[in-house]
PDB file of C-alpha atoms in Angstrom:
ATOM      1  CA  UNK A 511      88.634  89.375  87.420  1.00 43.00           C
ATOM      2  CA  UNK A 512      89.558  88.058  87.803  1.00 41.00           C
ATOM      3  CA  UNK A 513      90.372  85.081  85.350  1.00 39.00           C
ATOM      4  CA  UNK A 514      91.799  82.205  83.251  1.00 39.00           C
ATOM      5  CA  UNK A 515      89.659  79.177  82.489  1.00 37.00           C
ATOM      6  CA  UNK A 516      86.383  79.077  84.366  1.00 33.00           C
ATOM      7  CA  UNK A 517      85.526  76.223  86.652  1.00 34.00           C
ATOM      8  CA  UNK A 518      82.679  75.468  84.221  1.00 32.00           C
ATOM      9  CA  UNK A 519      84.656  75.751  80.965  1.00 33.00           C
ATOM     10  CA  UNK A 520      87.231  77.743  79.015  1.00 34.00           C
ATOM     11  CA  UNK A 521      87.660  81.324  80.085  1.00 37.00           C
ATOM     12  CA  UNK A 522      90.200  84.115  79.885  1.00 37.00           C
ATOM     13  CA  UNK A 523      93.170  81.699  79.685  1.00 37.00           C
ATOM     14  CA  UNK A 524      92.267  80.056  76.402  1.00 36.00           C
ATOM     15  CA  UNK A 525      89.236  81.934  75.247  1.00 38.00           C
ATOM     16  CA  UNK A 526      86.366  83.881  76.658  1.00 35.00           C
ATOM     17  CA  UNK A 527      84.190  82.494  79.423  1.00 37.00           C
ATOM     18  CA  UNK A 528      80.584  81.538  78.910  1.00 37.00           C
ATOM     19  CA  UNK A 529      78.196  84.442  78.721  1.00 36.00           C
ATOM     20  CA  UNK A 530      75.093  85.032  80.762  1.00 36.00           C
ATOM     21  CA  UNK A 531      74.222  86.306  84.195  1.00 35.00           C
ATOM     22  CA  UNK A 532      76.420  85.234  87.066  1.00 35.00           C
ATOM     23  CA  UNK A 533      74.949  82.374  89.061  1.00 35.00           C
ATOM     24  CA  UNK A 534      73.289  83.711  92.172  1.00 35.00           C
ATOM     25  CA  UNK A 535      73.783  87.277  90.941  1.00 33.00           C
ATOM     26  CA  UNK A 536      73.965  90.004  93.406  1.00 33.00           C
ATOM     27  CA  UNK A 537      73.508  88.765  96.889  1.00 36.00           C
ATOM     28  CA  UNK A 538      74.403  92.090  98.432  1.00 38.00           C
ATOM     29  CA  UNK A 539      77.847  91.004  99.669  1.00 38.00           C
ATOM     30  CA  UNK A 540      80.502  92.780  97.561  1.00 42.00           C
ATOM     31  CA  UNK A 541      78.632  93.852  94.446  1.00 39.00           C
ATOM     32  CA  UNK A 542      78.125  96.753  92.094  1.00 36.00           C
ATOM     33  CA  UNK A 543      74.886  97.457  90.285  1.00 36.00           C
ATOM     34  CA  UNK A 544      76.425  98.756  87.060  1.00 39.00           C
ATOM     35  CA  UNK A 545      79.564  97.878  85.169  1.00 37.00           C
ATOM     36  CA  UNK A 546      81.197 101.182  86.082  1.00 40.00           C
ATOM     37  CA  UNK A 547      79.049 102.428  88.951  1.00 45.00           C
ATOM     38  CA  UNK A 548      80.595 102.728  92.375  1.00 46.00           C
ATOM     39  CA  UNK A 549      78.745 101.408  95.371  1.00 51.00           C
ATOM     40  CA  UNK A 550      79.395 101.876  99.047  1.00 51.00           C
ATOM     41  CA  UNK A 551      82.688 100.222 100.012  1.00 59.00           C
ATOM     42  CA  UNK A 552      82.303  96.761 101.481  1.00 59.00           C
ATOM     43  CA  UNK A 553      84.635  95.449 104.151  1.00 73.00           C
ATOM     44  CA  UNK A 554      85.226  91.763 103.475  1.00 84.00           C
ATOM     45  CA  UNK A 555      88.150  89.442 104.247  1.00 90.00           C
ATOM     46  CA  UNK A 556      88.533  88.566 100.537  1.00 95.00           C
ATOM     47  CA  UNK A 557      88.987  92.172  99.364  1.00 95.00           C
ATOM     48  CA  UNK A 558      92.578  92.732  98.210  1.00 95.00           C
ATOM     49  CA  UNK A 559      95.117  91.374  95.733  1.00 97.00           C
ATOM     50  CA  UNK A 560      95.235  87.683  94.806  1.00 97.00           C
ATOM     51  CA  UNK A 561      98.188  86.359  92.778  1.00 97.00           C
ATOM     52  CA  UNK A 562      99.264  83.083  91.147  1.00 97.00           C
ATOM     53  CA  UNK A 563     102.516  81.634  92.502  1.00 96.00           C
ATOM     54  CA  UNK A 564     104.398  82.772  89.381  1.00 96.00           C
ATOM     55  CA  UNK A 565     102.935  86.296  89.689  1.00 96.00           C
ATOM     56  CA  UNK A 566     101.567  86.218  86.136  1.00 97.00           C
ATOM     57  CA  UNK A 567      97.854  86.507  87.018  1.00 97.00           C
ATOM     58  CA  UNK A 568      96.813  89.156  89.523  1.00 97.00           C
ATOM     59  CA  UNK A 569      93.224  89.693  90.677  1.00 95.00           C
ATOM     60  CA  UNK A 570      92.455  92.840  92.611  1.00 97.00           C
ATOM     61  CA  UNK A 571      89.140  92.470  94.435  1.00 97.00           C
ATOM     62  CA  UNK A 572      88.117  96.001  95.327  1.00 96.00           C
ATOM     63  CA  UNK A 573      85.843  97.032  98.185  1.00 95.00           C
ATOM     64  CA  UNK A 574      83.406  98.635  95.708  1.00 95.00           C
ATOM     65  CA  UNK A 575      82.520  95.214  94.231  1.00 95.00           C
ATOM     66  CA  UNK A 576      84.729  95.647  91.157  1.00 97.00           C
ATOM     67  CA  UNK A 577      87.708  93.539  90.126  1.00 97.00           C
ATOM     68  CA  UNK A 578      90.693  94.191  87.910  1.00 97.00           C
ATOM     69  CA  UNK A 579      92.733  91.330  86.465  1.00 96.00           C
ATOM     70  CA  UNK A 580      96.286  91.858  85.252  1.00 97.00           C
ATOM     71  CA  UNK A 581      98.195  89.307  83.156  1.00 95.00           C
ATOM     72  CA  UNK A 582     101.952  89.544  82.855  1.00 95.00           C
ATOM     73  CA  UNK A 583     102.794  93.094  81.801  1.00 94.00           C
ATOM     74  CA  UNK A 584      99.207  93.755  80.701  1.00 96.00           C
ATOM     75  CA  UNK A 585      97.425  95.776  83.376  1.00 93.00           C
ATOM     76  CA  UNK A 586      93.629  95.676  83.424  1.00 95.00           C
ATOM     77  CA  UNK A 587      93.412  92.762  80.992  1.00 94.00           C
ATOM     78  CA  UNK A 588      89.914  92.056  82.336  1.00 94.00           C
ATOM     79  CA  UNK A 589      87.657  94.176  84.517  1.00 97.00           C
ATOM     80  CA  UNK A 590      84.174  93.812  85.888  1.00 98.00           C
ATOM     81  CA  UNK A 591      82.180  93.233  89.020  1.00 97.00           C
ATOM     82  CA  UNK A 592      82.029  90.363  91.463  1.00 97.00           C
ATOM     83  CA  UNK A 593      79.694  89.019  94.118  1.00 96.00           C
ATOM     84  CA  UNK A 594      80.516  86.875  97.105  1.00 95.00           C
ATOM     85  CA  UNK A 595      78.310  84.277  98.721  1.00 95.00           C
ATOM     86  CA  UNK A 596      80.101  82.550 101.576  1.00 95.00           C
ATOM     87  CA  UNK A 597      83.318  81.184 100.047  1.00 96.00           C
ATOM     88  CA  UNK A 598      82.007  81.352  96.468  1.00 97.00           C
ATOM     89  CA  UNK A 599      82.841  84.214  94.088  1.00 97.00           C
ATOM     90  CA  UNK A 600      81.044  85.021  90.839  1.00 97.00           C
ATOM     91  CA  UNK A 601      82.637  87.348  88.302  1.00 96.00           C
ATOM     92  CA  UNK A 602      80.887  89.257  85.492  1.00 97.00           C
ATOM     93  CA  UNK A 603      83.316  91.103  83.233  1.00 95.00           C
ATOM     94  CA  UNK A 604      82.363  94.379  81.608  1.00 97.00           C
ATOM     95  CA  UNK A 605      81.449  92.593  78.364  1.00 92.00           C
ATOM     96  CA  UNK A 606      79.006  90.299  80.199  1.00 94.00           C
ATOM     97  CA  UNK A 607      81.028  87.081  80.375  1.00 92.00           C
ATOM     98  CA  UNK A 608      80.921  85.154  83.626  1.00 95.00           C
ATOM     99  CA  UNK A 609      83.316  83.092  85.733  1.00 95.00           C
ATOM    100  CA  UNK A 610      83.415  81.776  89.261  1.00 97.00           C
ATOM    101  CA  UNK A 611      85.699  80.406  91.935  1.00 97.00           C
ATOM    102  CA  UNK A 612      85.951  79.180  95.517  1.00 98.00           C
ATOM    103  CA  UNK A 613      88.019  80.287  98.471  1.00 97.00           C
ATOM    104  CA  UNK A 614      89.359  77.208 100.293  1.00 97.00           C
ATOM    105  CA  UNK A 615      91.575  77.589 103.362  1.00 96.00           C
ATOM    106  CA  UNK A 616      92.545  81.133 102.393  1.00 94.00           C
ATOM    107  CA  UNK A 617      93.353  80.242  98.763  1.00 97.00           C
ATOM    108  CA  UNK A 618      91.299  81.301  95.712  1.00 98.00           C
ATOM    109  CA  UNK A 619      90.666  78.438  93.252  1.00 98.00           C
ATOM    110  CA  UNK A 620      89.531  79.848  89.944  1.00 94.00           C
ATOM    111  CA  UNK A 621      89.488  78.202  86.521  1.00 89.00           C
ATOM    112  CA  UNK A 622      92.201  75.680  87.359  1.00 92.00           C
ATOM    113  CA  UNK A 623      94.388  78.401  88.861  1.00 95.00           C
ATOM    114  CA  UNK A 624      95.438  78.855  92.458  1.00 98.00           C
ATOM    115  CA  UNK A 625      95.720  82.450  93.664  1.00 98.00           C
ATOM    116  CA  UNK A 626      97.064  83.442  97.045  1.00 97.00           C
ATOM    117  CA  UNK A 627      96.669  86.733  98.847  1.00 96.00           C
ATOM    118  CA  UNK A 628      99.533  89.058  97.967  1.00 93.00           C
ATOM    119  CA  UNK A 629     101.396  90.471 100.959  1.00 83.00           C
ATOM    120  CA  UNK A 630     100.537  94.097 101.684  1.00 74.00           C
ATOM    121  CA  UNK A 631     103.125  96.584 100.514  1.00 69.00           C
ATOM    122  CA  UNK A 632     103.774  99.997 102.084  1.00 65.00           C
ATOM    123  CA  UNK A 633     102.399 101.692  98.926  1.00 57.00           C
ATOM    124  CA  UNK A 634      99.219  99.588  99.026  1.00 49.00           C
ATOM    125  CA  UNK A 635      98.722 100.328 102.713  1.00 50.00           C
ATOM    126  CA  UNK A 636      98.910 104.077 102.025  1.00 51.00           C
ATOM    127  CA  UNK A 637      95.924 103.881  99.597  1.00 48.00           C
TER     128      UNK A 637
END
């Protein structure tokens, strides 16, 4: 979730990210208390699909504080929870590894990648 190399070191792109608790772990913005527990949906402007320009990496930030990262044809390559604090996002995948990123001018910068919000599709709007 959502991820590629982490801003602080190698991550999903070339290896696994560093382990440990996410910096500033749950702040109450979009978060989930357990790796598979659902929490009350959170309305936030960053919830939705974020995609690299080539479409290879796709981060779905869900309203329940969970993320799902797809890579190429591999759906759900990485999954976990995320927290938001202002324009900063912290990811903790289901195995406990962490990553982070920043939203700058409506663009997600994460591990050397640039992800932009994917346009809504009729199928996505029906969900």
